[in-house]
GROMACS .gro file of C-alpha atoms in nm:
model
  490
    1ALA     CA    1  -1.161   7.966   3.104
    2PHE     CA    2  -1.229   7.570   3.030
    3SER     CA    3  -0.982   7.416   3.240
    4ARG     CA    4  -1.080   7.719   3.470
    5ALA     CA    5  -1.508   7.614   3.420
    6TYR     CA    6  -1.404   7.248   3.479
    7GLU     CA    7  -1.272   7.282   3.772
    8GLY     CA    8  -1.595   7.467   3.919
    9ASP     CA    9  -1.509   7.884   3.895
   10VAL     CA   10  -1.820   8.103   3.733
   11PRO     CA   11  -1.691   8.284   3.454
   12TYR     CA   12  -1.690   8.669   3.562
   13GLN     CA   13  -1.696   8.615   3.877
   14ASP     CA   14  -1.413   8.414   3.942
   15TYR     CA   15  -1.189   8.446   3.602
   16TRP     CA   16  -1.223   8.737   3.308
   17TRP     CA   17  -1.380   8.587   2.994
   18VAL     CA   18  -1.474   8.800   2.705
   19TYR     CA   19  -1.718   8.519   2.579
   20GLY     CA   20  -2.072   8.400   2.702
   21PRO     CA   21  -2.062   8.148   2.990
   22LEU     CA   22  -2.179   7.862   2.816
   23MET     CA   23  -1.862   7.772   2.630
   24PRO     CA   24  -1.645   7.754   2.890
   25TYR     CA   25  -1.886   7.486   3.073
   26TYR     CA   26  -1.929   7.310   2.762
   27TYR     CA   27  -1.562   7.244   2.659
   28GLY     CA   28  -1.476   7.181   3.040
   29SER     CA   29  -1.745   6.850   2.970
   30PHE     CA   30  -1.459   6.767   2.719
   31PHE     CA   31  -1.149   6.800   2.996
   32LYS     CA   32  -1.342   6.587   3.225
   33ALA     CA   33  -1.463   6.299   2.943
   34LEU     CA   34  -1.159   6.287   2.790
   35GLY     CA   35  -0.897   6.451   3.027
   36VAL     CA   36  -0.740   6.775   3.087
   37THR     CA   37  -0.508   6.799   2.730
   38ILE     CA   38  -0.636   6.998   2.433
   39PRO     CA   39  -0.659   6.771   2.236
   40SER     CA   40  -0.991   6.715   2.489
   41LEU     CA   41  -1.053   7.060   2.281
   42MET     CA   42  -1.013   7.009   1.978
   43VAL     CA   43  -1.263   6.663   2.035
   44GLY     CA   44  -1.504   6.918   2.093
   45LYS     CA   45  -1.480   7.226   1.850
   46LEU     CA   46  -1.433   6.886   1.515
   47LEU     CA   47  -1.830   6.835   1.683
   48LEU     CA   48  -1.994   7.159   1.581
   49ILE     CA   49  -1.776   7.120   1.293
   50ILE     CA   50  -1.980   6.897   1.234
   51ILE     CA   51  -2.249   7.000   1.365
   52SER     CA   52  -2.241   7.276   1.128
   53GLY     CA   53  -2.167   7.139   0.827
   54VAL     CA   54  -2.387   6.855   0.903
   55PHE     CA   55  -2.729   7.183   0.959
   56ILE     CA   56  -2.556   7.321   0.581
   57TYR     CA   57  -2.656   6.997   0.395
   58LEU     CA   58  -2.973   6.992   0.561
   59SER     CA   59  -3.060   7.331   0.497
   60LEU     CA   60  -2.928   7.328   0.171
   61SER     CA   61  -3.131   7.038   0.060
   62LEU     CA   62  -3.467   7.238   0.166
   63TYR     CA   63  -3.427   7.443  -0.147
   64ALA     CA   64  -3.149   7.293  -0.357
   65LYS     CA   65  -3.028   6.862  -0.491
   66PRO     CA   66  -2.920   6.736  -0.254
   67SER     CA   67  -2.608   6.657  -0.499
   68ILE     CA   68  -2.532   7.029  -0.521
   69SER     CA   69  -2.612   7.106  -0.096
   70PHE     CA   70  -2.375   6.743   0.021
   71LEU     CA   71  -1.994   6.956  -0.216
   72ALA     CA   72  -2.133   7.248  -0.011
   73ALA     CA   73  -2.120   7.053   0.342
   74ALA     CA   74  -1.737   6.878   0.228
   75TRP     CA   75  -1.672   7.310   0.077
   76TYR     CA   76  -1.742   7.391   0.362
   77PHE     CA   77  -1.480   7.087   0.556
   78LEU     CA   78  -1.229   7.138   0.298
   79THR     CA   79  -1.225   7.496   0.385
   80TYR     CA   80  -1.302   7.574   0.728
   81GLN     CA   81  -1.218   7.946   0.814
   82ASP     CA   82  -1.058   7.840   1.116
   83PHE     CA   83  -1.072   8.055   1.564
   84PHE     CA   84  -0.769   8.031   1.611
   85PHE     CA   85  -0.717   8.264   1.906
   86THR     CA   86  -1.045   8.077   2.046
   87PHE     CA   87  -1.275   7.741   2.072
   88ASN     CA   88  -1.575   7.931   2.190
   89HIS     CA   89  -1.724   8.072   1.849
   90ALA     CA   90  -1.717   7.712   1.670
   91GLY     CA   91  -2.043   7.673   1.864
   92GLY     CA   92  -2.230   8.024   1.829
   93VAL     CA   93  -2.186   7.948   1.448
   94ALA     CA   94  -2.329   7.565   1.465
   95ALA     CA   95  -2.567   7.773   1.649
   96ILE     CA   96  -2.671   8.003   1.417
   97ILE     CA   97  -2.697   7.726   1.119
   98VAL     CA   98  -2.929   7.584   1.300
   99THR     CA   99  -3.169   7.843   1.356
  100THR     CA  100  -3.101   7.963   0.954
  101TYR     CA  101  -3.235   7.611   0.926
  102CYS     CA  102  -3.621   7.602   1.127
  103LEU     CA  103  -3.603   7.980   0.937
  104LEU     CA  104  -3.574   7.785   0.606
  105LEU     CA  105  -3.787   7.534   0.694
  106TYR     CA  106  -4.097   7.765   0.836
  107LEU     CA  107  -4.010   7.886   0.430
  108LYS     CA  108  -4.135   7.619   0.311
  109ASP     CA  109  -4.439   7.496   0.571
  110GLN     CA  110  -4.528   7.772   0.714
  111LYS     CA  111  -4.546   7.574   1.079
  112THR     CA  112  -4.481   7.846   1.389
  113ILE     CA  113  -4.269   7.491   1.603
  114ARG     CA  114  -3.984   7.570   1.340
  115LEU     CA  115  -3.983   7.948   1.527
  116TYR     CA  116  -3.905   7.799   1.887
  117PHE     CA  117  -3.666   7.562   1.789
  118ALA     CA  118  -3.474   7.861   1.559
  119LEU     CA  119  -3.527   8.036   1.922
  120ILE     CA  120  -3.372   7.779   2.149
  121SER     CA  121  -3.042   7.819   1.935
  122ILE     CA  122  -3.078   8.218   1.932
  123PHE     CA  123  -3.134   8.094   2.348
  124LEU     CA  124  -2.721   7.943   2.310
  125THR     CA  125  -2.669   8.199   2.107
  126CYS     CA  126  -2.664   8.428   2.342
  127LEU     CA  127  -2.555   8.232   2.620
  128ILE     CA  128  -2.228   8.161   2.366
  129LYS     CA  129  -2.156   8.552   2.178
  130VAL     CA  130  -2.446   8.806   2.356
  131ASN     CA  131  -2.445   9.055   2.052
  132PHE     CA  132  -2.478   8.800   1.783
  133GLY     CA  133  -2.761   8.587   1.986
  134LEU     CA  134  -2.966   8.971   2.017
  135CYS     CA  135  -2.854   9.036   1.658
  136ASN     CA  136  -2.963   8.723   1.492
  137LEU     CA  137  -3.298   8.709   1.702
  138LEU     CA  138  -3.302   9.101   1.506
  139GLY     CA  139  -3.320   8.961   1.222
  140LEU     CA  140  -3.576   8.594   1.236
  141THR     CA  141  -3.798   8.824   1.360
  142ILE     CA  142  -3.740   9.023   1.076
  143ALA     CA  143  -3.750   8.767   0.873
  144VAL     CA  144  -4.107   8.558   1.006
  145LEU     CA  145  -4.327   8.896   0.995
  146PHE     CA  146  -4.168   8.957   0.622
  147LEU     CA  147  -4.236   8.609   0.554
  148ASP     CA  148  -4.590   8.628   0.698
  149LYS     CA  149  -4.690   8.881   0.465
  150LEU     CA  150  -4.596   8.785   0.187
  151ASN     CA  151  -4.799   8.489   0.260
  152GLY     CA  152  -5.042   8.651   0.373
  153SER     CA  153  -5.071   8.484   0.731
  154PRO     CA  154  -5.200   8.634   1.012
  155ILE     CA  155  -5.065   8.728   1.295
  156ASP     CA  156  -5.307   8.476   1.565
  157ALA     CA  157  -5.256   8.380   1.894
  158LYS     CA  158  -5.082   8.126   1.808
  159LYS     CA  159  -4.783   8.381   1.599
  160THR     CA  160  -4.864   8.577   1.938
  161ARG     CA  161  -4.774   8.402   2.165
  162TYR     CA  162  -4.414   8.275   1.948
  163TYR     CA  163  -4.355   8.700   1.884
  164ILE     CA  164  -4.392   8.763   2.281
  165THR     CA  165  -4.198   8.418   2.380
  166SER     CA  166  -3.913   8.549   2.108
  167LEU     CA  167  -3.927   8.904   2.169
  168ILE     CA  168  -3.944   8.887   2.577
  169ILE     CA  169  -3.920   8.587   2.744
  170LEU     CA  170  -3.617   8.508   2.564
  171PRO     CA  171  -3.469   8.855   2.608
  172ALA     CA  172  -3.566   8.829   2.969
  173CYS     CA  173  -3.406   8.493   3.083
  174VAL     CA  174  -3.101   8.590   2.870
  175PHE     CA  175  -3.086   8.937   3.081
  176SER     CA  176  -3.139   8.713   3.440
  177ILE     CA  177  -2.870   8.463   3.327
  178TYR     CA  178  -2.609   8.742   3.263
  179PHE     CA  179  -2.739   8.985   3.553
  180MET     CA  180  -2.669   8.703   3.769
  181LEU     CA  181  -2.333   8.675   3.681
  182LEU     CA  182  -2.217   9.005   3.626
  183HIS     CA  183  -2.451   9.185   3.965
  184LYS     CA  184  -2.204   9.184   4.135
  185LEU     CA  185  -1.882   9.341   3.944
  186PRO     CA  186  -1.805   9.683   3.981
  187ILE     CA  187  -1.939   9.875   3.636
  188TYR     CA  188  -1.553   9.878   3.481
  189ALA     CA  189  -1.500   9.514   3.528
  190ILE     CA  190  -1.838   9.460   3.309
  191ARG     CA  191  -1.697   9.651   3.012
  192GLN     CA  192  -1.452   9.413   3.064
  193CYS     CA  193  -1.618   9.175   2.983
  194LEU     CA  194  -1.858   9.300   2.758
  195PRO     CA  195  -1.681   9.578   2.550
  196TYR     CA  196  -1.970   9.692   2.314
  197LEU     CA  197  -1.916   9.998   2.403
  198LYS     CA  198  -1.681  10.154   2.104
  199SER     CA  199  -1.373  10.326   2.379
  200ASP     CA  200  -1.405   9.961   2.528
  201HIS     CA  201  -1.185   9.827   2.195
  202PRO     CA  202  -0.955   9.904   1.988
  203TYR     CA  203  -1.059   9.905   1.651
  204ASN     CA  204  -1.280  10.103   1.474
  205VAL     CA  205  -1.358  10.209   1.114
  206SER     CA  206  -1.583  10.442   0.899
  207LEU     CA  207  -1.853  10.194   0.709
  208GLY     CA  208  -1.601  10.273   0.398
  209GLU     CA  209  -1.327  10.176   0.528
  210ALA     CA  210  -1.490   9.861   0.637
  211PHE     CA  211  -1.539   9.765   0.275
  212LYS     CA  212  -1.244   9.832   0.117
  213ILE     CA  213  -1.122   9.594   0.396
  214PHE     CA  214  -1.382   9.368   0.226
  215LEU     CA  215  -1.339   9.391  -0.101
  216ASP     CA  216  -0.948   9.342  -0.012
  217ILE     CA  217  -0.897   9.052   0.173
  218ASN     CA  218  -1.160   8.862  -0.067
  219LYS     CA  219  -0.975   8.961  -0.355
  220PHE     CA  220  -0.688   8.784  -0.215
  221HIS     CA  221  -0.858   8.494  -0.054
  222PHE     CA  222  -1.045   8.461  -0.491
  223SER     CA  223  -0.743   8.470  -0.623
  224GLN     CA  224  -0.506   8.227  -0.347
  225ASN     CA  225  -0.558   7.956  -0.552
  226LEU     CA  226  -0.641   7.819  -0.861
  227GLY     CA  227  -0.970   7.649  -0.646
  228ASN     CA  228  -1.114   7.897  -0.539
  229MET     CA  229  -1.042   8.043  -0.939
  230PHE     CA  230  -1.251   7.752  -1.052
  231ILE     CA  231  -1.529   7.810  -0.840
  232ILE     CA  232  -1.562   8.268  -0.859
  233SER     CA  233  -1.594   8.179  -1.252
  234ILE     CA  234  -1.856   7.864  -1.131
  235ILE     CA  235  -2.008   8.181  -0.919
  236GLY     CA  236  -2.019   8.456  -1.278
  237ILE     CA  237  -2.165   8.228  -1.499
  238SER     CA  238  -2.450   8.039  -1.281
  239ILE     CA  239  -2.515   8.470  -1.168
  240LEU     CA  240  -2.503   8.525  -1.582
  241GLN     CA  241  -2.766   8.191  -1.650
  242VAL     CA  242  -2.988   8.332  -1.323
  243ILE     CA  243  -3.011   8.703  -1.493
  244PHE     CA  244  -3.042   8.502  -1.845
  245ALA     CA  245  -3.350   8.284  -1.716
  246ILE     CA  246  -3.526   8.657  -1.517
  247LYS     CA  247  -3.545   8.840  -1.839
  248THR     CA  248  -3.645   8.516  -2.055
  249THR     CA  249  -3.909   8.320  -1.830
  250LYS     CA  250  -4.253   8.521  -1.787
  251GLY     CA  251  -4.296   8.497  -1.354
  252PHE     CA  252  -3.961   8.328  -1.295
  253PHE     CA  253  -4.039   8.454  -0.926
  254VAL     CA  254  -4.394   8.255  -0.867
  255VAL     CA  255  -4.264   7.978  -0.968
  256HIS     CA  256  -3.944   7.947  -0.790
  257LYS     CA  257  -4.098   8.271  -0.544
  258LYS     CA  258  -3.961   7.935  -0.253
  259ALA     CA  259  -3.619   7.882  -0.327
  260ALA     CA  260  -3.517   8.290  -0.411
  261ASN     CA  261  -3.707   8.378  -0.054
  262ALA     CA  262  -3.439   8.102   0.061
  263PHE     CA  263  -3.166   8.356  -0.091
  264VAL     CA  264  -3.290   8.623   0.021
  265ILE     CA  265  -3.234   8.522   0.404
  266LEU     CA  266  -2.910   8.351   0.366
  267LEU     CA  267  -2.796   8.662   0.232
  268PHE     CA  268  -2.993   8.892   0.474
  269PHE     CA  269  -2.840   8.663   0.766
  270TYR     CA  270  -2.534   8.717   0.552
  271ILE     CA  271  -2.485   9.107   0.611
  272LEU     CA  272  -2.640   9.039   0.908
  273ASN     CA  273  -2.310   8.852   1.041
  274LEU     CA  274  -2.063   9.081   0.949
  275HIS     CA  275  -2.165   9.405   1.229
  276GLU     CA  276  -1.876   9.321   1.370
  277PHE     CA  277  -1.628   9.326   1.132
  278ILE     CA  278  -1.863   9.582   0.978
  279LEU     CA  279  -1.761   9.853   1.267
  280SER     CA  280  -1.395   9.676   1.349
  281GLY     CA  281  -1.247   9.605   0.993
  282VAL     CA  282  -1.071   9.318   1.185
  283TYR     CA  283  -1.096   9.002   0.937
  284TYR     CA  284  -1.129   8.675   1.107
  285ARG     CA  285  -1.435   8.882   1.212
  286MET     CA  286  -1.547   8.773   0.909
  287PHE     CA  287  -1.561   8.458   0.934
  288TRP     CA  288  -1.910   8.423   1.121
  289THR     CA  289  -2.028   8.451   0.771
  290GLN     CA  290  -1.908   8.207   0.626
  291PRO     CA  291  -2.168   7.949   0.644
  292PHE     CA  292  -2.407   8.224   0.468
  293SER     CA  293  -2.143   8.276   0.176
  294ILE     CA  294  -2.056   7.946   0.068
  295MET     CA  295  -2.458   7.844   0.109
  296LEU     CA  296  -2.544   8.136  -0.099
  297THR     CA  297  -2.351   8.010  -0.358
  298PHE     CA  298  -2.422   7.655  -0.372
  299LEU     CA  299  -2.734   7.733  -0.438
  300ILE     CA  300  -2.668   7.960  -0.725
  301ILE     CA  301  -2.462   7.702  -0.789
  302SER     CA  302  -2.787   7.487  -0.810
  303PHE     CA  303  -3.037   7.664  -0.949
  304ALA     CA  304  -2.866   7.754  -1.243
  305ALA     CA  305  -2.706   7.322  -1.287
  306GLY     CA  306  -3.122   7.277  -1.322
  307MET     CA  307  -3.114   7.412  -1.675
  308LEU     CA  308  -2.828   7.232  -1.806
  309SER     CA  309  -2.829   6.941  -2.025
  310LYS     CA  310  -2.769   6.626  -1.783
  311PHE     CA  311  -2.412   6.616  -1.972
  312ALA     CA  312  -2.314   6.976  -1.882
  313ARG     CA  313  -2.457   6.947  -1.549
  314ASN     CA  314  -2.267   6.624  -1.384
  315LEU     CA  315  -1.962   6.803  -1.563
  316LEU     CA  316  -2.046   7.100  -1.294
  317LEU     CA  317  -2.052   6.820  -1.023
  318PHE     CA  318  -1.782   6.689  -1.182
  319GLY     CA  319  -1.517   6.968  -1.197
  320LEU     CA  320  -1.689   7.046  -0.807
  321LEU     CA  321  -1.550   6.764  -0.680
  322PHE     CA  322  -1.269   6.735  -0.870
  323CYS     CA  323  -1.163   7.111  -0.689
  324LEU     CA  324  -1.305   6.928  -0.355
  325THR     CA  325  -1.052   6.628  -0.398
  326MET     CA  326  -0.709   6.887  -0.487
  327ILE     CA  327  -0.840   7.104  -0.116
  328PHE     CA  328  -0.860   6.762   0.068
  329SER     CA  329  -0.506   6.646  -0.118
  330ASN     CA  330  -0.341   7.039  -0.069
  331HIS     CA  331  -0.443   6.962   0.336
  332SER     CA  332  -0.345   6.669   0.358
  333LEU     CA  333   0.016   6.670   0.215
  334MET     CA  334   0.026   6.979   0.441
  335MET     CA  335  -0.077   6.786   0.754
  336LYS     CA  336   0.166   6.559   0.655
  337ALA     CA  337   0.482   6.782   0.655
  338LEU     CA  338   0.404   6.990   0.932
  339LYS     CA  339   0.347   6.639   1.140
  340ILE     CA  340   0.750   6.678   1.246
  341PRO     CA  341   0.909   6.643   1.576
  342ILE     CA  342   1.001   7.020   1.600
  343ASN     CA  343   0.666   7.102   1.559
  344TYR     CA  344   0.555   6.907   1.830
  345MET     CA  345   0.528   6.991   2.171
  346PRO     CA  346   0.591   6.785   2.445
  347ILE     CA  347   0.479   6.960   2.763
  348GLU     CA  348   0.223   6.710   2.998
  349ARG     CA  349  -0.094   6.917   2.917
  350THR     CA  350  -0.065   6.959   2.480
  351LYS     CA  351   0.063   6.647   2.306
  352VAL     CA  352  -0.014   6.889   1.980
  353PHE     CA  353   0.143   6.993   1.660
  354THR     CA  354   0.197   7.377   1.610
  355ILE     CA  355   0.373   7.590   1.338
  356ASN     CA  356   0.437   7.798   1.600
  357PRO     CA  357   0.800   7.941   1.537
  358PRO     CA  358   1.062   7.703   1.701
  359GLN     CA  359   1.193   7.993   1.912
  360TRP     CA  360   0.861   8.030   2.035
  361LYS     CA  361   0.815   7.664   2.171
  362TYR     CA  362   1.123   7.653   2.287
  363THR     CA  363   1.055   7.944   2.494
  364VAL     CA  364   0.779   7.838   2.639
  365PHE     CA  365   0.946   7.546   2.740
  366GLN     CA  366   1.243   7.636   2.902
  367THR     CA  367   0.975   7.910   3.117
  368THR     CA  368   0.720   7.652   3.160
  369GLU     CA  369   0.976   7.428   3.304
  370PHE     CA  370   1.109   7.735   3.511
  371LEU     CA  371   0.765   7.761   3.706
  372LYS     CA  372   0.754   7.352   3.755
  373SER     CA  373   1.108   7.340   3.899
  374ASN     CA  374   1.025   7.657   4.125
  375LEU     CA  375   0.718   7.739   4.196
  376LYS     CA  376   0.619   7.496   4.495
  377GLU     CA  377   0.302   7.304   4.501
  378ASN     CA  378   0.035   7.557   4.673
  379GLU     CA  379   0.199   7.835   4.573
  380THR     CA  380   0.103   8.007   4.203
  381PHE     CA  381   0.217   8.321   4.013
  382PHE     CA  382   0.122   8.693   3.850
  383ALA     CA  383   0.115   8.640   3.456
  384LEU     CA  384   0.032   8.936   3.271
  385PRO     CA  385  -0.012   9.167   3.006
  386TYR     CA  386  -0.224   8.763   2.891
  387ASP     CA  387   0.006   8.503   2.929
  388THR     CA  388  -0.274   8.226   3.121
  389LEU     CA  389  -0.083   7.956   2.886
  390TYR     CA  390   0.138   7.945   3.142
  391HIS     CA  391  -0.150   7.883   3.430
  392TYR     CA  392  -0.301   7.589   3.222
  393LEU     CA  393   0.091   7.404   3.170
  394THR     CA  394   0.140   7.431   3.494
  395ASN     CA  395  -0.178   7.383   3.651
  396LYS     CA  396  -0.203   7.644   3.870
  397LYS     CA  397  -0.521   7.900   3.905
  398SER     CA  398  -0.416   8.299   3.813
  399PRO     CA  399  -0.391   8.485   4.155
  400THR     CA  400  -0.593   8.716   4.073
  401ARG     CA  401  -0.974   8.758   3.839
  402GLN     CA  402  -0.767   8.982   3.609
  403LEU     CA  403  -0.613   8.834   3.339
  404ILE     CA  404  -0.551   9.053   3.066
  405PHE     CA  405  -0.385   9.356   3.091
  406PHE     CA  406  -0.356   9.563   2.793
  407GLU     CA  407  -0.400   9.961   2.722
  408HIS     CA  408  -0.823   9.931   2.544
  409LEU     CA  409  -0.880   9.785   2.866
  410ASN     CA  410  -0.866  10.089   3.050
  411ILE     CA  411  -0.841   9.906   3.375
  412PRO     CA  412  -0.864  10.215   3.647
  413ALA     CA  413  -0.614  10.251   3.936
  414GLU     CA  414  -0.946  10.083   4.192
  415GLN     CA  415  -0.857   9.855   3.978
  416GLU     CA  416  -0.460   9.795   3.998
  417GLU     CA  417  -0.548   9.918   4.403
  418LYS     CA  418  -0.784   9.568   4.437
  419ILE     CA  419  -0.531   9.378   4.215
  420ILE     CA  420  -0.251   9.452   4.419
  421LYS     CA  421  -0.488   9.382   4.746
  422GLU     CA  422  -0.578   9.012   4.619
  423LEU     CA  423  -0.128   8.993   4.501
  424GLU     CA  424  -0.020   9.052   4.888
  425GLU     CA  425  -0.356   8.859   5.126
  426LYS     CA  426  -0.221   8.540   4.827
  427ASN     CA  427   0.111   8.654   4.949
  428VAL     CA  428   0.248   8.574   4.536
  429ASN     CA  429   0.586   8.565   4.557
  430TRP     CA  430   0.600   8.481   4.185
  431VAL     CA  431   0.570   8.738   3.827
  432LEU     CA  432   0.584   8.533   3.503
  433LEU     CA  433   0.571   8.942   3.243
  434SER     CA  434   0.546   8.892   2.885
  435SER     CA  435   0.784   9.090   2.611
  436ARG     CA  436   0.438   9.166   2.490
  437LEU     CA  437   0.415   9.409   2.789
  438SER     CA  438   0.514   9.667   2.584
  439LEU     CA  439   0.391   9.724   2.301
  440ASP     CA  440   0.355  10.049   2.085
  441LYS     CA  441   0.006   9.964   1.910
  442LYS     CA  442  -0.351  10.045   1.877
  443GLY     CA  443  -0.501  10.006   2.185
  444MET     CA  444  -0.205   9.761   2.318
  445GLY     CA  445   0.004  10.015   2.489
  446ILE     CA  446   0.288  10.037   2.690
  447PHE     CA  447   0.297   9.859   3.022
  448GLY     CA  448   0.335  10.113   3.315
  449LYS     CA  449   0.362  10.467   3.060
  450THR     CA  450  -0.014  10.399   2.901
  451TYR     CA  451  -0.226  10.146   3.114
  452CYS     CA  452  -0.143   9.980   3.497
  453PRO     CA  453   0.087  10.284   3.626
  454ILE     CA  454   0.056  10.147   4.028
  455LEU     CA  455   0.043   9.860   3.950
  456HIS     CA  456   0.403   9.861   3.733
  457GLN     CA  457   0.580  10.051   4.048
  458TYR     CA  458   0.467   9.780   4.253
  459ILE     CA  459   0.592   9.521   4.089
  460ASN     CA  460   0.918   9.739   4.002
  461ASP     CA  461   0.929   9.792   4.445
  462THR     CA  462   0.810   9.417   4.521
  463PHE     CA  463   1.018   9.179   4.331
  464GLU     CA  464   1.305   9.143   4.165
  465GLU     CA  465   1.413   8.935   3.788
  466VAL     CA  466   1.521   8.628   3.827
  467VAL     CA  467   1.599   8.490   3.490
  468ARG     CA  468   1.501   8.596   3.074
  469TYR     CA  469   1.403   8.398   2.860
  470GLY     CA  470   1.357   8.392   2.443
  471ASP     CA  471   1.322   8.711   2.193
  472TRP     CA  472   1.324   9.079   2.407
  473VAL     CA  473   1.449   9.219   2.126
  474ASN     CA  474   1.222   9.169   1.829
  475GLU     CA  475   0.832   9.321   1.776
  476PRO     CA  476   0.635   9.071   1.973
  477GLY     CA  477   0.381   8.948   1.922
  478TRP     CA  478   0.076   8.670   2.041
  479ALA     CA  479   0.266   8.387   1.850
  480TRP     CA  480   0.634   8.556   1.703
  481ASN     CA  481   0.905   8.693   1.941
  482HIS     CA  482   0.752   8.618   2.243
  483GLY     CA  483   0.980   8.686   2.619
  484THR     CA  484   0.959   8.625   2.914
  485MET     CA  485   1.084   8.726   3.202
  486ILE     CA  486   0.986   8.603   3.612
  487LEU     CA  487   1.039   8.803   3.865
  488LYS     CA  488   1.084   8.642   4.230
  489ARG     CA  489   0.950   8.918   4.545
  490LYS     CA  490   1.261   9.037   4.670
   0.00000   0.00000   0.00000
């Protein structure tokens, strides 16, 4: 998607894309500036992570001690939960953190201008992942109403203009952009790009099931290493200390009103950004909430530290710093151990180390070399079920707009016929099939049986196998047990 945007193609219209339209252009600019390699993308992603960490520090330092705020940002940098399957979400997380910072500034000084900067971040979030943008717009509106009611602030002309901007102008702008990009597409293609209906994605769980998964994941995470066990112990002690302070301090919430409100806002946005996880139970969809869990944790620690003696407070800071040092040391040792020749991808457009199994890397290398050696300069190939990696590695565009083929895409016969027409019009002579083609798992499906029977028949009738690489015996995964089959027109 990023290389296609760099080459001038438009998301949705020229190629399938399941997120917002902004990030392909963001990362495409790094391709333009630094060259078309994966390290170029990593520079762009690193910049977003740094922005996120800086705004975590700025947000917390409004209501917590600077030293604690710094440690929170450092904790985020060192424990960053990676969206390893896409670079898209790093931008969304950064934009949401900036929104939170603007809201916390508004809590502090009640200046409406802060909210307009929050709306800019919300607008960008909508163009990165629209459901998170709209969800956080709803959260921002509720939070502002709550704070204004709490402070007795009337809805005057200035605030009325803000609400018109946030609830009418901003959604209208977002809708206009998506309409401009999507209106020429059939309904089935729009649903494949914006899969927000229950039937459009494979994972659906009940609230109870999501809660159980949530507890299991956190239980595993907190018991994973001594650093996590230490921080959970500190959180527990800090919570007990805060409860004790509430019970023994008269007018506690009056004295600490803004800090308490900041905590409520962070907790509210934490819950709000869990919505994808709650609906699906997919663990990596919890990653959107990591900044809020860190800010909540260190806000509690900061408040509890304020009630300690200077010696005890310094001891706590030393303990947190020691934990971070150990995490950094472990990461450094792990990186050093992994940066060995067998983990290096020698293909021209990669230039990165990866921990994918050697067999996976070898299959990718063999397949890429075959395609580069046997296809003419003006030839391309059709890849399925979801193997756009090879289009990137060979610098050849997909001949079809549709890039992904699984059961949960609900590809209708009309779309299959259109894809076949594209292949015939462009005289495509090569097809690449990967072993994920037939995967009897929820939402994945078996090619020709549970999805795309017409396309399956067309490929069988028109193409024949030339070469096969990799693992076709074991159950395939997205980064392991990878097999490929290359077919040529008869």
